[in-house]
Amino acid sequence: QKEVEQDPGPLSVPEGAIVSLNCTYSNSAFQYFMWYRQYSRKGPELLMYTYSSGNKEDGRFTAQVDKSSKYISLFIRDSQPSDSATYLCAMYNSGNTPLVFGKGTRLSVIA
Amino acid sequence: DAGVIQSPRHEVTEMGQEVTLRCKPISGHDYLFWYRQTMMRGLELLIYFNNNVPIDDSGMPEDRFSAKMPNASFSTLKIQPSEPRDSAVYFCASSRTSGGASEQYFGPGTRLTVT
């Protein structure tokens, strides 16, 4: 079992839909959770950052962490065509250990 | 700041040839990472440096791969000899720290095709 599992999609939704993207992980030591967004032919860029369990909201984006279930989610409200990208979850435990990335979910928002 | 700079952006080479990918990190960042991205395997960490010193190269697939960081503003990833299965997008990233407490800034990537 890989440390971080993420459904690669693709996921196609109509404009205005609520999108739910998810990752599961096996390492209970992970404490820091991130979502990176990667547009086509670009490098990933940090979108959301969460420490431990709970929710974090930023505009139309909400990141949710459930450490008891080893499950993290990213919700996008009122999705826009400009949200079309690949979304990668990433996580790490502490100290100087590097990030562990999921494979990414490709999202298309259709106008 | 110009961000992380990578060159070349595209590289097409024949099997057996040497390939050198280059990266200039963001000034002031102490950590530099090399990743490889494919559809099958996603984003894989190959090696990372702290203050120009390699810290973990366990992700380097074979001895054909080598990476150097001669100074704080330059790093190379070399593949010799290259093979078709090395075809991928190679990303360089830099950050102030190595873990998730510090955002990693990615370059635009080098798309490598080995025929």
Short mmCIF file of C-alpha atoms in Angstrom, two decimals:
data_model
loop_
_atom_site.label_atom_id
_atom_site.label_comp_id
_atom_site.label_asym_id
_atom_site.label_seq_id
_atom_site.Cartn_x
_atom_site.Cartn_y
_atom_site.Cartn_z
CA GLN A 1 0.00 0.00 0.00
CA LYS A 2 1.36 3.40 -0.97
CA GLU A 3 1.70 5.95 1.82
CA VAL A 4 -0.73 8.33 0.11
CA GLU A 5 -3.57 7.23 -2.16
CA GLN A 6 -5.43 9.58 -4.45
CA ASP A 7 -7.94 8.79 -7.18
CA PRO A 8 -6.42 10.08 -10.45
CA GLY A 9 -9.79 10.81 -12.03
CA PRO A 10 -10.37 12.45 -14.42
CA LEU A 11 -13.26 14.23 -12.76
CA SER A 12 -15.52 16.34 -14.94
CA VAL A 13 -18.14 18.66 -13.44
CA PRO A 14 -20.36 21.50 -14.70
CA GLU A 15 -19.57 25.08 -13.76
CA GLY A 16 -21.02 26.00 -10.38
CA ALA A 17 -20.85 22.48 -8.98
CA ILE A 18 -19.35 21.59 -5.60
CA VAL A 19 -16.24 19.48 -6.06
CA SER A 20 -14.86 17.05 -3.51
CA LEU A 21 -11.30 15.78 -3.85
CA ASN A 22 -9.90 13.22 -1.43
CA CYS A 23 -6.79 11.43 -0.26
CA THR A 24 -6.22 8.60 2.16
CA TYR A 25 -2.94 7.85 3.87
CA SER A 26 -1.41 5.09 5.93
CA ASN A 27 1.22 6.87 8.06
CA SER A 28 -0.45 8.00 11.28
CA ALA A 29 2.57 10.24 12.01
CA PHE A 30 1.57 12.71 9.31
CA GLN A 31 0.61 16.02 10.90
CA TYR A 32 0.86 18.59 8.10
CA PHE A 33 -1.41 18.40 5.09
CA MET A 34 -1.33 20.40 1.91
CA TRP A 35 -3.09 20.71 -1.39
CA TYR A 36 -1.14 21.76 -4.45
CA ARG A 37 -2.73 22.82 -7.72
CA GLN A 38 -1.03 22.12 -11.02
CA TYR A 39 -2.17 23.68 -14.25
CA SER A 40 -1.33 21.95 -17.51
CA ARG A 41 2.35 22.22 -18.42
CA LYS A 42 3.15 24.10 -15.20
CA GLY A 43 4.72 23.20 -11.87
CA PRO A 44 2.54 22.57 -8.80
CA GLU A 45 1.75 25.53 -6.54
CA LEU A 46 0.57 25.51 -2.95
CA LEU A 47 -3.17 26.05 -2.59
CA MET A 48 -4.06 25.14 0.99
CA TYR A 49 -2.15 24.17 4.14
CA THR A 50 -3.57 22.55 7.28
CA TYR A 51 -1.99 21.38 10.48
CA SER A 52 -3.49 18.33 12.27
CA SER A 53 -7.24 17.74 12.21
CA GLY A 54 -10.00 20.18 11.41
CA ASN A 55 -11.15 22.49 8.66
CA LYS A 56 -9.62 25.47 6.96
CA GLU A 57 -11.44 27.77 4.60
CA ASP A 58 -10.05 30.15 1.99
CA GLY A 59 -12.59 31.71 -0.29
CA ARG A 60 -14.27 28.99 -2.32
CA PHE A 61 -11.85 26.34 -1.02
CA THR A 62 -12.16 24.29 2.17
CA ALA A 63 -9.57 21.78 3.33
CA GLN A 64 -10.67 19.13 5.80
CA VAL A 65 -8.53 16.66 7.75
CA ASP A 66 -9.82 13.62 9.63
CA LYS A 67 -6.79 12.04 11.28
CA SER A 68 -8.85 9.30 12.94
CA SER A 69 -9.84 8.03 9.50
CA LYS A 70 -6.55 9.05 7.83
CA TYR A 71 -8.57 10.95 5.25
CA ILE A 72 -8.24 14.46 3.87
CA SER A 73 -10.52 16.38 1.55
CA LEU A 74 -10.54 19.52 -0.54
CA PHE A 75 -13.91 21.08 -1.35
CA ILE A 76 -14.37 23.64 -4.09
CA ARG A 77 -17.61 25.61 -4.03
CA ASP A 78 -19.07 27.31 -7.10
CA SER A 79 -16.45 25.69 -9.30
CA GLN A 80 -15.17 27.70 -12.27
CA PRO A 81 -13.52 26.67 -15.54
CA SER A 82 -10.35 28.30 -14.19
CA ASP A 83 -10.31 25.61 -11.48
CA SER A 84 -9.57 23.01 -14.14
CA ALA A 85 -6.22 21.56 -13.10
CA THR A 86 -4.64 18.60 -11.35
CA TYR A 87 -4.89 18.71 -7.56
CA LEU A 88 -2.21 16.94 -5.55
CA CYS A 89 -2.43 16.25 -1.86
CA ALA A 90 0.82 16.27 0.10
CA MET A 91 1.72 15.57 3.69
CA TYR A 92 4.57 15.14 6.10
CA ASN A 93 5.14 14.35 9.77
CA SER A 94 7.73 16.63 11.32
CA GLY A 95 11.28 17.83 11.31
CA ASN A 96 13.13 17.70 8.03
CA THR A 97 11.32 14.78 6.44
CA PRO A 98 10.25 15.63 2.90
CA LEU A 99 6.71 15.95 1.62
CA VAL A 100 4.93 12.85 0.36
CA PHE A 101 2.66 13.58 -2.59
CA GLY A 102 -0.43 11.82 -3.89
CA LYS A 103 -0.59 11.10 -7.62
CA GLY A 104 -3.04 13.92 -8.22
CA THR A 105 -6.66 14.14 -9.41
CA ARG A 106 -7.32 15.77 -12.76
CA LEU A 107 -10.35 18.06 -12.61
CA SER A 108 -12.21 19.62 -15.54
CA VAL A 109 -14.90 22.22 -14.92
CA ILE A 110 -17.10 22.58 -17.97
CA ALA A 111 -18.68 25.97 -18.75
CA ASP B 1 11.90 37.31 -7.73
CA ALA B 2 11.92 35.28 -10.94
CA GLY B 3 10.97 32.08 -9.19
CA VAL B 4 12.66 28.74 -9.75
CA ILE B 5 14.28 28.60 -13.17
CA GLN B 6 14.80 25.38 -15.07
CA SER B 7 16.47 24.69 -18.38
CA PRO B 8 15.96 23.40 -20.92
CA ARG B 9 12.14 23.40 -20.98
CA HIS B 10 12.08 20.56 -23.48
CA GLU B 11 14.70 17.96 -24.29
CA VAL B 12 14.49 15.26 -26.93
CA THR B 13 17.39 12.86 -27.06
CA GLU B 14 18.26 9.40 -28.27
CA MET B 15 18.73 6.43 -26.02
CA GLY B 16 22.27 6.22 -24.69
CA GLN B 17 22.93 9.95 -24.76
CA GLU B 18 23.80 12.02 -21.72
CA VAL B 19 21.18 14.46 -20.51
CA THR B 20 21.80 17.37 -18.13
CA LEU B 21 18.96 19.29 -16.54
CA ARG B 22 19.61 22.59 -14.79
CA CYS B 23 17.96 24.46 -11.96
CA LYS B 24 18.35 27.83 -10.30
CA PRO B 25 16.47 27.98 -6.97
CA ILE B 26 14.92 31.04 -5.37
CA SER B 27 17.53 33.14 -3.63
CA GLY B 28 17.56 32.56 0.13
CA HIS B 29 16.00 29.11 -0.02
CA ASP B 30 18.11 26.52 1.75
CA TYR B 31 16.46 23.42 0.31
CA LEU B 32 16.38 22.19 -3.24
CA PHE B 33 14.39 19.21 -4.50
CA TRP B 34 14.41 17.25 -7.74
CA TYR B 35 11.19 15.45 -8.70
CA ARG B 36 10.09 13.32 -11.62
CA GLN B 37 6.46 13.22 -12.73
CA THR B 38 4.80 10.57 -14.90
CA MET B 39 1.19 9.57 -15.39
CA MET B 40 1.86 6.13 -13.98
CA ARG B 41 3.85 7.03 -10.89
CA GLY B 42 2.84 10.62 -10.18
CA LEU B 43 5.32 13.01 -8.58
CA GLU B 44 8.35 11.21 -7.20
CA LEU B 45 11.07 12.78 -5.09
CA LEU B 46 14.47 11.88 -6.51
CA ILE B 47 16.88 13.76 -4.24
CA TYR B 48 17.02 16.83 -2.06
CA PHE B 49 19.77 19.14 -0.84
CA ASN B 50 20.15 21.30 2.24
CA ASN B 51 22.67 24.11 1.98
CA ASN B 52 24.14 22.46 -1.14
CA VAL B 53 24.64 19.10 0.62
CA PRO B 54 22.68 16.05 -0.60
CA ILE B 55 20.50 14.82 2.27
CA ASP B 56 18.47 11.98 0.80
CA ASP B 57 19.04 10.40 -2.60
CA SER B 58 17.05 7.24 -1.95
CA GLY B 59 14.63 8.20 -4.70
CA MET B 60 17.27 8.23 -7.42
CA PRO B 61 16.25 5.25 -9.55
CA GLU B 62 19.66 4.00 -10.66
CA ASP B 63 23.32 4.81 -10.84
CA ARG B 64 22.62 6.35 -14.22
CA PHE B 65 21.18 9.31 -12.32
CA SER B 66 23.36 11.82 -10.50
CA ALA B 67 22.75 15.26 -9.04
CA LYS B 68 25.04 18.03 -7.89
CA MET B 69 24.68 21.40 -6.25
CA PRO B 70 28.03 23.20 -6.53
CA ASN B 71 26.65 26.41 -5.02
CA ALA B 72 23.49 27.90 -3.56
CA SER B 73 22.22 29.14 -6.89
CA PHE B 74 22.70 26.18 -9.19
CA SER B 75 21.97 22.47 -9.37
CA THR B 76 22.14 19.83 -12.10
CA LEU B 77 20.50 16.46 -12.61
CA LYS B 78 22.36 14.23 -15.02
CA ILE B 79 21.24 11.01 -16.68
CA GLN B 80 23.94 8.96 -18.34
CA PRO B 81 23.15 6.91 -20.36
CA SER B 82 19.52 7.87 -20.92
CA GLU B 83 16.80 5.28 -21.62
CA PRO B 84 13.27 5.59 -23.03
CA ARG B 85 11.79 4.84 -19.58
CA ASP B 86 13.41 8.04 -18.31
CA SER B 87 10.91 10.04 -20.37
CA ALA B 88 9.03 12.24 -17.90
CA VAL B 89 8.69 15.80 -16.66
CA TYR B 90 11.45 16.69 -14.23
CA PHE B 91 10.74 19.41 -11.69
CA CYS B 92 13.07 21.33 -9.47
CA ALA B 93 11.63 22.97 -6.35
CA SER B 94 13.07 25.07 -3.54
CA SER B 95 11.95 26.03 -0.05
CA ARG B 96 13.17 27.70 3.12
CA THR B 97 12.83 24.43 5.08
CA SER B 98 12.40 20.84 3.95
CA GLY B 99 9.10 19.89 5.49
CA GLY B 100 5.56 21.01 4.95
CA ALA B 101 6.03 23.99 7.25
CA SER B 102 7.59 25.77 4.34
CA GLU B 103 5.98 26.06 0.92
CA GLN B 104 7.84 24.41 -1.92
CA TYR B 105 8.13 26.55 -5.03
CA PHE B 106 8.29 24.56 -8.22
CA GLY B 107 9.93 25.46 -11.48
CA PRO B 108 8.13 25.03 -14.81
CA GLY B 109 9.71 21.64 -15.37
CA THR B 110 11.79 20.04 -18.11
CA ARG B 111 9.91 17.70 -20.40
CA LEU B 112 12.33 14.93 -21.35
CA THR B 113 11.70 12.55 -24.21
CA VAL B 114 14.16 9.74 -24.83
CA THR B 115 13.66 7.92 -28.13
#
